[in-house]
PDB file of C-alpha atoms and ligand atoms in Angstrom:
ATOM      1  CA  MET G 866     -18.880 -44.864 -22.959  1.00  0.00           C
ATOM      2  CA  PRO G 867     -17.791 -41.641 -21.143  1.00  0.00           C
ATOM      3  CA  LYS G 868     -16.405 -38.939 -23.522  1.00  0.00           C
ATOM      4  CA  SER G 869     -12.697 -38.386 -23.539  1.00  0.00           C
ATOM      5  CA  TYR G 870     -11.198 -35.092 -22.803  1.00  0.00           C
ATOM      6  CA  MET G 871      -7.793 -33.532 -22.795  1.00  0.00           C
ATOM      7  CA  VAL G 872      -7.761 -30.425 -20.591  1.00  0.00           C
ATOM      8  CA  GLY G 873      -4.663 -28.218 -20.202  1.00  0.00           C
ATOM      9  CA  ASN G 874      -4.310 -26.310 -16.946  1.00  0.00           C
ATOM     10  CA  TRP G 875      -1.972 -23.433 -17.595  1.00  0.00           C
ATOM     11  CA  LYS G 876      -1.875 -22.293 -13.970  1.00  0.00           C
ATOM     12  CA  MET G 877      -0.219 -18.882 -13.636  1.00  0.00           C
ATOM     13  CA  ASN G 878       1.887 -19.303 -16.853  1.00  0.00           C
ATOM     14  CA  GLN G 879       2.130 -18.023 -20.405  1.00  0.00           C
ATOM     15  CA  THR G 880       2.807 -14.469 -21.571  1.00  0.00           C
ATOM     16  CA  LEU G 881       0.701 -12.997 -24.368  1.00  0.00           C
ATOM     17  CA  SER G 882       3.341 -13.696 -26.854  1.00  0.00           C
ATOM     18  CA  GLU G 883       3.672 -17.234 -25.822  1.00  0.00           C
ATOM     19  CA  ILE G 884      -0.193 -17.687 -26.044  1.00  0.00           C
ATOM     20  CA  GLU G 885      -0.080 -16.205 -29.637  1.00  0.00           C
ATOM     21  CA  ASP G 886       2.718 -18.570 -30.430  1.00  0.00           C
ATOM     22  CA  PHE G 887       0.890 -21.530 -28.931  1.00  0.00           C
ATOM     23  CA  PHE G 888      -2.239 -21.102 -30.932  1.00  0.00           C
ATOM     24  CA  SER G 889      -0.395 -20.269 -34.270  1.00  0.00           C
ATOM     25  CA  LYS G 890       1.366 -23.729 -33.907  1.00  0.00           C
ATOM     26  CA  LEU G 891      -1.701 -25.614 -32.721  1.00  0.00           C
ATOM     27  CA  LYS G 892      -2.910 -27.861 -35.568  1.00  0.00           C
ATOM     28  CA  LEU G 893      -5.442 -30.540 -34.292  1.00  0.00           C
ATOM     29  CA  THR G 894      -6.384 -33.182 -36.642  1.00  0.00           C
ATOM     30  CA  SER G 895      -9.445 -34.544 -34.913  1.00  0.00           C
ATOM     31  CA  ASN G 896     -11.857 -32.622 -32.506  1.00  0.00           C
ATOM     32  CA  GLN G 897     -15.178 -33.093 -31.070  1.00  0.00           C
ATOM     33  CA  ASN G 898     -15.143 -30.275 -28.684  1.00  0.00           C
ATOM     34  CA  ASN G 899     -13.166 -32.287 -26.241  1.00  0.00           C
ATOM     35  CA  PHE G 900      -9.832 -30.300 -26.102  1.00  0.00           C
ATOM     36  CA  TRP G 901      -9.961 -27.684 -23.556  1.00  0.00           C
ATOM     37  CA  ILE G 902      -7.597 -25.150 -22.002  1.00  0.00           C
ATOM     38  CA  ALA G 903      -7.805 -23.048 -18.739  1.00  0.00           C
ATOM     39  CA  PRO G 904      -5.497 -20.085 -18.949  1.00  0.00           C
ATOM     40  CA  GLN G 905      -5.042 -17.388 -16.354  1.00  0.00           C
ATOM     41  CA  ALA G 906      -8.251 -15.315 -15.829  1.00  0.00           C
ATOM     42  CA  VAL G 907      -6.756 -12.190 -17.467  1.00  0.00           C
ATOM     43  CA  HIS G 908      -5.961 -14.153 -20.691  1.00  0.00           C
ATOM     44  CA  ILE G 909      -9.516 -15.799 -20.963  1.00  0.00           C
ATOM     45  CA  SER G 910     -10.669 -13.337 -23.721  1.00  0.00           C
ATOM     46  CA  THR G 911      -7.706 -13.417 -25.682  1.00  0.00           C
ATOM     47  CA  CYS G 912      -7.537 -17.127 -25.640  1.00  0.00           C
ATOM     48  CA  ILE G 913     -11.260 -17.489 -26.566  1.00  0.00           C
ATOM     49  CA  ASN G 914     -10.678 -15.584 -29.746  1.00  0.00           C
ATOM     50  CA  LEU G 915      -7.465 -17.445 -30.651  1.00  0.00           C
ATOM     51  CA  ALA G 916      -8.877 -20.791 -29.671  1.00  0.00           C
ATOM     52  CA  MET G 917     -12.054 -20.614 -31.603  1.00  0.00           C
ATOM     53  CA  LYS G 918     -10.060 -21.099 -34.874  1.00  0.00           C
ATOM     54  CA  ALA G 919      -8.205 -23.974 -33.394  1.00  0.00           C
ATOM     55  CA  GLY G 920     -11.383 -25.703 -32.203  1.00  0.00           C
ATOM     56  CA  VAL G 921     -10.365 -25.508 -28.535  1.00  0.00           C
ATOM     57  CA  LEU G 922     -12.761 -24.676 -25.822  1.00  0.00           C
ATOM     58  CA  ILE G 923     -11.680 -22.419 -23.018  1.00  0.00           C
ATOM     59  CA  GLY G 924     -12.387 -22.358 -19.374  1.00  0.00           C
ATOM     60  CA  ALA G 925     -11.436 -20.939 -15.902  1.00  0.00           C
ATOM     61  CA  GLN G 926      -9.160 -22.259 -13.283  1.00  0.00           C
ATOM     62  CA  ASN G 927     -11.389 -21.215 -10.419  1.00  0.00           C
ATOM     63  CA  CYS G 928     -14.643 -19.197  -9.945  1.00  0.00           C
ATOM     64  CA  SER G 929     -16.653 -17.720  -7.187  1.00  0.00           C
ATOM     65  CA  ALA G 930     -19.718 -19.465  -5.843  1.00  0.00           C
ATOM     66  CA  ASN G 931     -21.271 -16.057  -5.246  1.00  0.00           C
ATOM     67  CA  GLU G 932     -23.547 -13.945  -7.451  1.00  0.00           C
ATOM     68  CA  PHE G 933     -22.142 -10.486  -8.297  1.00  0.00           C
ATOM     69  CA  GLY G 934     -21.070  -8.327  -5.308  1.00  0.00           C
ATOM     70  CA  ALA G 935     -18.325  -7.269  -2.940  1.00  0.00           C
ATOM     71  CA  TYR G 936     -15.902 -10.071  -3.512  1.00  0.00           C
ATOM     72  CA  THR G 937     -12.471  -8.392  -4.539  1.00  0.00           C
ATOM     73  CA  GLY G 938     -10.277 -10.505  -6.615  1.00  0.00           C
ATOM     74  CA  GLU G 939     -13.062 -13.138  -7.567  1.00  0.00           C
ATOM     75  CA  SER G 940     -14.609 -14.103 -10.871  1.00  0.00           C
ATOM     76  CA  ALA G 941     -18.233 -14.452 -11.103  1.00  0.00           C
ATOM     77  CA  ILE G 942     -19.657 -17.497 -13.058  1.00  0.00           C
ATOM     78  CA  ASP G 943     -21.948 -15.221 -15.031  1.00  0.00           C
ATOM     79  CA  SER G 944     -18.921 -13.077 -16.225  1.00  0.00           C
ATOM     80  CA  LEU G 945     -17.088 -16.280 -17.264  1.00  0.00           C
ATOM     81  CA  THR G 946     -19.995 -17.583 -19.251  1.00  0.00           C
ATOM     82  CA  GLU G 947     -20.749 -14.228 -20.746  1.00  0.00           C
ATOM     83  CA  LEU G 948     -17.059 -14.126 -22.064  1.00  0.00           C
ATOM     84  CA  GLY G 949     -17.609 -17.684 -23.585  1.00  0.00           C
ATOM     85  CA  CYS G 950     -16.122 -19.882 -21.009  1.00  0.00           C
ATOM     86  CA  HIS G 951     -17.210 -23.567 -21.142  1.00  0.00           C
ATOM     87  CA  PHE G 952     -15.876 -24.930 -17.896  1.00  0.00           C
ATOM     88  CA  SER G 953     -14.090 -24.258 -14.648  1.00  0.00           C
ATOM     89  CA  ILE G 954     -11.605 -26.248 -12.715  1.00  0.00           C
ATOM     90  CA  ILE G 955     -12.798 -26.534  -9.147  1.00  0.00           C
ATOM     91  CA  GLY G 956     -10.948 -27.600  -6.083  1.00  0.00           C
ATOM     92  CA  HIS G 957      -7.472 -28.004  -7.718  1.00  0.00           C
ATOM     93  CA  SER G 958      -5.039 -29.243  -5.021  1.00  0.00           C
ATOM     94  CA  GLU G 959      -3.339 -25.854  -5.211  1.00  0.00           C
ATOM     95  CA  ARG G 960      -6.519 -23.989  -4.481  1.00  0.00           C
ATOM     96  CA  ARG G 961      -7.037 -26.400  -1.502  1.00  0.00           C
ATOM     97  CA  SER G 962      -3.538 -26.202  -0.015  1.00  0.00           C
ATOM     98  CA  LEU G 963      -2.393 -22.615  -0.901  1.00  0.00           C
ATOM     99  CA  TYR G 964      -5.768 -20.764  -0.605  1.00  0.00           C
ATOM    100  CA  GLY G 965      -7.426 -22.848   2.117  1.00  0.00           C
ATOM    101  CA  GLU G 966     -10.404 -24.075  -0.100  1.00  0.00           C
ATOM    102  CA  SER G 967     -12.456 -26.417   1.941  1.00  0.00           C
ATOM    103  CA  ASN G 968     -14.769 -29.270   0.675  1.00  0.00           C
ATOM    104  CA  GLU G 969     -17.663 -27.016   1.690  1.00  0.00           C
ATOM    105  CA  ASP G 970     -16.338 -24.060  -0.481  1.00  0.00           C
ATOM    106  CA  ILE G 971     -15.701 -26.419  -3.363  1.00  0.00           C
ATOM    107  CA  ASN G 972     -19.176 -27.967  -3.093  1.00  0.00           C
ATOM    108  CA  LYS G 973     -20.834 -24.516  -3.280  1.00  0.00           C
ATOM    109  CA  LYS G 974     -18.735 -23.754  -6.476  1.00  0.00           C
ATOM    110  CA  VAL G 975     -19.787 -26.985  -7.992  1.00  0.00           C
ATOM    111  CA  LEU G 976     -23.407 -26.395  -7.315  1.00  0.00           C
ATOM    112  CA  ALA G 977     -23.167 -22.887  -8.631  1.00  0.00           C
ATOM    113  CA  CYS G 978     -21.500 -24.002 -11.800  1.00  0.00           C
ATOM    114  CA  ILE G 979     -23.988 -26.606 -12.583  1.00  0.00           C
ATOM    115  CA  LYS G 980     -26.867 -24.262 -11.930  1.00  0.00           C
ATOM    116  CA  LYS G 981     -25.375 -21.817 -14.426  1.00  0.00           C
ATOM    117  CA  GLY G 982     -24.288 -24.149 -17.075  1.00  0.00           C
ATOM    118  CA  LEU G 983     -20.595 -23.878 -16.568  1.00  0.00           C
ATOM    119  CA  VAL G 984     -19.072 -27.460 -16.456  1.00  0.00           C
ATOM    120  CA  PRO G 985     -17.118 -27.952 -13.219  1.00  0.00           C
ATOM    121  CA  ILE G 986     -14.044 -30.220 -13.351  1.00  0.00           C
ATOM    122  CA  LEU G 987     -14.049 -31.265  -9.737  1.00  0.00           C
ATOM    123  CA  CYS G 988     -10.489 -32.157  -8.659  1.00  0.00           C
ATOM    124  CA  ILE G 989      -9.831 -34.640  -5.781  1.00  0.00           C
ATOM    125  CA  GLY G 990      -6.722 -36.517  -4.851  1.00  0.00           C
ATOM    126  CA  GLU G 991      -4.598 -37.701  -1.831  1.00  0.00           C
ATOM    127  CA  THR G 992      -1.257 -36.420  -0.536  1.00  0.00           C
ATOM    128  CA  LEU G 993       1.817 -38.735  -0.416  1.00  0.00           C
ATOM    129  CA  SER G 994       1.559 -39.337   3.284  1.00  0.00           C
ATOM    130  CA  GLN G 995      -2.126 -40.156   2.828  1.00  0.00           C
ATOM    131  CA  ARG G 996      -1.158 -42.735   0.235  1.00  0.00           C
ATOM    132  CA  GLU G 997       1.585 -44.134   2.365  1.00  0.00           C
ATOM    133  CA  ASN G 998      -0.861 -44.490   5.250  1.00  0.00           C
ATOM    134  CA  GLY G 999      -3.331 -46.453   3.157  1.00  0.00           C
ATOM    135  CA  GLU G1000      -5.919 -43.644   3.170  1.00  0.00           C
ATOM    136  CA  THR G1001      -6.148 -43.101  -0.523  1.00  0.00           C
ATOM    137  CA  LYS G1002      -9.627 -44.531  -0.871  1.00  0.00           C
ATOM    138  CA  ASP G1003     -11.045 -42.864   2.205  1.00  0.00           C
ATOM    139  CA  VAL G1004      -9.623 -39.411   1.358  1.00  0.00           C
ATOM    140  CA  VAL G1005     -10.658 -39.393  -2.341  1.00  0.00           C
ATOM    141  CA  LEU G1006     -14.132 -40.748  -1.823  1.00  0.00           C
ATOM    142  CA  PHE G1007     -14.761 -38.301   1.103  1.00  0.00           C
ATOM    143  CA  GLN G1008     -13.634 -35.366  -1.166  1.00  0.00           C
ATOM    144  CA  LEU G1009     -15.969 -36.626  -3.842  1.00  0.00           C
ATOM    145  CA  GLU G1010     -18.940 -37.065  -1.576  1.00  0.00           C
ATOM    146  CA  GLN G1011     -18.469 -33.781   0.039  1.00  0.00           C
ATOM    147  CA  GLY G1012     -17.870 -31.946  -3.281  1.00  0.00           C
ATOM    148  CA  LEU G1013     -20.950 -33.483  -4.869  1.00  0.00           C
ATOM    149  CA  LYS G1014     -23.332 -32.949  -1.793  1.00  0.00           C
ATOM    150  CA  ASP G1015     -26.829 -32.022  -3.088  1.00  0.00           C
ATOM    151  CA  VAL G1016     -25.672 -32.158  -6.784  1.00  0.00           C
ATOM    152  CA  GLU G1017     -28.329 -33.354  -9.249  1.00  0.00           C
ATOM    153  CA  LEU G1018     -27.710 -33.841 -12.866  1.00  0.00           C
ATOM    154  CA  ASN G1019     -29.776 -33.783 -15.842  1.00  0.00           C
ATOM    155  CA  ASN G1020     -27.093 -35.474 -17.946  1.00  0.00           C
ATOM    156  CA  GLU G1021     -23.432 -36.629 -17.711  1.00  0.00           C
ATOM    157  CA  SER G1022     -22.023 -33.705 -19.602  1.00  0.00           C
ATOM    158  CA  GLU G1023     -22.874 -31.389 -16.692  1.00  0.00           C
ATOM    159  CA  LEU G1024     -19.968 -32.623 -14.581  1.00  0.00           C
ATOM    160  CA  ILE G1025     -16.373 -33.906 -14.971  1.00  0.00           C
ATOM    161  CA  ILE G1026     -14.222 -35.461 -12.241  1.00  0.00           C
ATOM    162  CA  ALA G1027     -10.380 -35.219 -12.218  1.00  0.00           C
ATOM    163  CA  TYR G1028      -8.475 -37.656  -9.956  1.00  0.00           C
ATOM    164  CA  GLU G1029      -5.100 -35.845  -9.308  1.00  0.00           C
ATOM    165  CA  PRO G1030      -2.850 -37.466  -6.636  1.00  0.00           C
ATOM    166  CA  VAL G1031      -1.140 -34.470  -5.136  1.00  0.00           C
ATOM    167  CA  TRP G1032       2.153 -36.298  -5.046  1.00  0.00           C
ATOM    168  CA  ALA G1033       2.037 -36.555  -8.839  1.00  0.00           C
ATOM    169  CA  ILE G1034       1.232 -32.982  -9.584  1.00  0.00           C
ATOM    170  CA  GLY G1035       4.145 -31.163 -11.115  1.00  0.00           C
ATOM    171  CA  THR G1036       6.665 -33.659  -9.873  1.00  0.00           C
ATOM    172  CA  GLY G1037       7.346 -35.725 -13.005  1.00  0.00           C
ATOM    173  CA  LYS G1038       6.302 -38.844 -11.086  1.00  0.00           C
ATOM    174  CA  SER G1039       2.896 -39.924 -12.496  1.00  0.00           C
ATOM    175  CA  ALA G1040       0.666 -42.594 -10.819  1.00  0.00           C
ATOM    176  CA  SER G1041       0.989 -45.887 -12.778  1.00  0.00           C
ATOM    177  CA  SER G1042      -1.803 -46.781 -14.980  1.00  0.00           C
ATOM    178  CA  ALA G1043      -2.857 -49.473 -12.493  1.00  0.00           C
ATOM    179  CA  GLN G1044      -2.824 -47.080  -9.598  1.00  0.00           C
ATOM    180  CA  ALA G1045      -4.945 -44.514 -11.519  1.00  0.00           C
ATOM    181  CA  GLU G1046      -7.419 -47.228 -12.578  1.00  0.00           C
ATOM    182  CA  GLU G1047      -7.856 -48.685  -9.083  1.00  0.00           C
ATOM    183  CA  VAL G1048      -8.850 -45.199  -7.783  1.00  0.00           C
ATOM    184  CA  HIS G1049     -10.983 -44.371 -10.991  1.00  0.00           C
ATOM    185  CA  GLN G1050     -12.833 -47.655 -10.359  1.00  0.00           C
ATOM    186  CA  GLN G1051     -13.737 -46.530  -6.844  1.00  0.00           C
ATOM    187  CA  ILE G1052     -14.792 -43.005  -8.115  1.00  0.00           C
ATOM    188  CA  ARG G1053     -17.030 -44.788 -10.681  1.00  0.00           C
ATOM    189  CA  ARG G1054     -18.786 -46.865  -8.156  1.00  0.00           C
ATOM    190  CA  LEU G1055     -19.522 -43.805  -6.041  1.00  0.00           C
ATOM    191  CA  LEU G1056     -20.788 -41.915  -9.092  1.00  0.00           C
ATOM    192  CA  ASN G1057     -22.919 -44.931 -10.046  1.00  0.00           C
ATOM    193  CA  ASP G1058     -24.424 -45.132  -6.494  1.00  0.00           C
ATOM    194  CA  LYS G1059     -25.251 -41.436  -6.564  1.00  0.00           C
ATOM    195  CA  PHE G1060     -26.357 -40.817 -10.218  1.00  0.00           C
ATOM    196  CA  GLY G1061     -27.387 -44.279 -11.403  1.00  0.00           C
ATOM    197  CA  ALA G1062     -26.760 -44.994 -15.189  1.00  0.00           C
ATOM    198  CA  THR G1063     -25.720 -41.261 -15.646  1.00  0.00           C
ATOM    199  CA  GLY G1064     -22.830 -41.995 -13.290  1.00  0.00           C
ATOM    200  CA  ASP G1065     -21.410 -44.559 -15.657  1.00  0.00           C
ATOM    201  CA  GLU G1066     -21.128 -41.947 -18.352  1.00  0.00           C
ATOM    202  CA  ILE G1067     -19.452 -39.175 -16.329  1.00  0.00           C
ATOM    203  CA  SER G1068     -15.844 -38.551 -17.614  1.00  0.00           C
ATOM    204  CA  ILE G1069     -13.149 -39.239 -15.032  1.00  0.00           C
ATOM    205  CA  LEU G1070      -9.903 -37.570 -15.977  1.00  0.00           C
ATOM    206  CA  TYR G1071      -6.452 -38.401 -14.525  1.00  0.00           C
ATOM    207  CA  GLY G1072      -3.994 -35.539 -13.670  1.00  0.00           C
ATOM    208  CA  GLY G1073      -0.450 -35.703 -12.318  1.00  0.00           C
ATOM    209  CA  SER G1074       2.627 -35.626 -14.653  1.00  0.00           C
ATOM    210  CA  VAL G1075       0.833 -36.688 -17.683  1.00  0.00           C
ATOM    211  CA  LYS G1076       3.027 -36.258 -20.805  1.00  0.00           C
ATOM    212  CA  PRO G1077       3.152 -37.576 -24.353  1.00  0.00           C
ATOM    213  CA  THR G1078       5.272 -40.480 -23.221  1.00  0.00           C
ATOM    214  CA  ASN G1079       2.767 -41.904 -20.691  1.00  0.00           C
ATOM    215  CA  VAL G1080      -0.499 -40.693 -21.908  1.00  0.00           C
ATOM    216  CA  GLU G1081      -1.262 -43.641 -24.026  1.00  0.00           C
ATOM    217  CA  GLU G1082      -0.743 -46.173 -21.231  1.00  0.00           C
ATOM    218  CA  LEU G1083      -2.959 -44.157 -18.843  1.00  0.00           C
ATOM    219  CA  LEU G1084      -5.716 -43.721 -21.443  1.00  0.00           C
ATOM    220  CA  SER G1085      -5.725 -47.438 -22.054  1.00  0.00           C
ATOM    221  CA  MET G1086      -7.339 -48.007 -18.688  1.00  0.00           C
ATOM    222  CA  PRO G1087     -11.202 -48.346 -19.002  1.00  0.00           C
ATOM    223  CA  ASN G1088     -12.087 -45.850 -16.383  1.00  0.00           C
ATOM    224  CA  VAL G1089      -9.459 -43.176 -17.350  1.00  0.00           C
ATOM    225  CA  ASN G1090     -11.430 -40.895 -19.780  1.00  0.00           C
ATOM    226  CA  GLY G1091      -8.854 -38.349 -20.464  1.00  0.00           C
ATOM    227  CA  GLY G1092      -6.262 -36.129 -18.826  1.00  0.00           C
ATOM    228  CA  LEU G1093      -5.996 -32.785 -16.812  1.00  0.00           C
ATOM    229  CA  VAL G1094      -2.476 -31.621 -17.713  1.00  0.00           C
ATOM    230  CA  GLY G1095      -0.209 -28.877 -16.365  1.00  0.00           C
ATOM    231  CA  GLY G1096       3.288 -28.616 -17.563  1.00  0.00           C
ATOM    232  CA  ALA G1097       2.921 -30.840 -20.707  1.00  0.00           C
ATOM    233  CA  SER G1098       0.081 -28.566 -21.951  1.00  0.00           C
ATOM    234  CA  LEU G1099       2.118 -25.389 -22.247  1.00  0.00           C
ATOM    235  CA  LYS G1100       3.779 -26.209 -25.625  1.00  0.00           C
ATOM    236  CA  ALA G1101       1.757 -26.644 -28.748  1.00  0.00           C
ATOM    237  CA  ASP G1102       3.491 -29.779 -29.949  1.00  0.00           C
ATOM    238  CA  SER G1103       3.151 -31.507 -26.629  1.00  0.00           C
ATOM    239  CA  PHE G1104      -0.539 -30.544 -26.273  1.00  0.00           C
ATOM    240  CA  VAL G1105      -1.211 -31.784 -29.862  1.00  0.00           C
ATOM    241  CA  ALA G1106       0.465 -35.168 -28.962  1.00  0.00           C
ATOM    242  CA  LEU G1107      -1.848 -35.483 -25.925  1.00  0.00           C
ATOM    243  CA  CYS G1108      -4.900 -34.593 -27.866  1.00  0.00           C
ATOM    244  CA  ASN G1109      -4.035 -37.056 -30.535  1.00  0.00           C
ATOM    245  CA  ALA G1110      -3.581 -39.776 -27.941  1.00  0.00           C
ATOM    246  CA  CYS G1111      -7.059 -38.842 -26.613  1.00  0.00           C
ATOM    247  CA  SER G1112      -8.641 -39.235 -30.101  1.00  0.00           C
ATOM    248  CA  LYS G1113      -7.445 -42.867 -30.653  1.00  0.00           C
TER     249      LYS G1113
HETATM  250  C1  PEP V1942      -2.340 -29.933 -12.726  1.00  0.00           C
HETATM  251  O1  PEP V1942      -1.841 -28.744 -12.572  1.00  0.00           O
HETATM  252  O2  PEP V1942      -3.387 -30.229 -12.618  1.00  0.00           O
HETATM  253  C2  PEP V1942      -1.280 -30.992 -13.137  1.00  0.00           C
HETATM  254  C3  PEP V1942      -1.740 -32.196 -13.223  1.00  0.00           C
HETATM  255  O3  PEP V1942      -0.019 -30.651 -13.406  1.00  0.00           O
HETATM  256  P1  PEP V1942       1.199 -31.418 -14.152  1.00  0.00           P
HETATM  257  O4  PEP V1942       0.588 -32.153 -15.407  1.00  0.00           O
HETATM  258  O5  PEP V1942       2.267 -30.487 -14.324  1.00  0.00           O
HETATM  259  O6  PEP V1942       1.459 -32.527 -13.091  1.00  0.00           O
END
């Protein structure tokens, strides 16, 4: 059985006082190192200190595929791991659409993360027009194949996949559990073809308007192994509800 994760993507949100308030209210009943949060890069250190007491692991929303050097504005993987980051979101649809990240860029980041022991959460997903044109499977599996080019794994915990239909991100309109499961099954087949039995154990998260009211239904699907959550991860009570659902 793949491990279940609840991962908060805070995007470019949360002030320092909101972060302190969040962690002061965060009371998690069960925890197996599977509740994760990705704050803004400038808040990573603060969050690592506050999250340790709460038992939450902290990661980045993005990282550079390059070693240290002349890359203004970027974050080196070695610097993120030195701070205590556990993972990095890679290829979020906002990175793809707003910052022009290609599948090739994303693949380089995935390879660099695995090499350096930072767990990449590789995000893939179709746009609304691609879904309406019946292209979902082709788009998602192409992004997955390209993102995983030359990737070799020692074990399943080195990689997480997040299926995030672009039309569901931040819109309040989640995929149905059946729509999510259909795509997660296609992803699972490709992971099995590529990694054999290890591919059956890789966690596949669903992201796109997950909230306390729909999380249980989504997580009841056999191949939905957790959530990558934006808006509903920003408030402690809502994040706790999501984590509780993930522990059932
Ligand atoms: C996301 O940012 O990855 C996301 C899924 O956002 P939201 O939960 O707000 O749709």
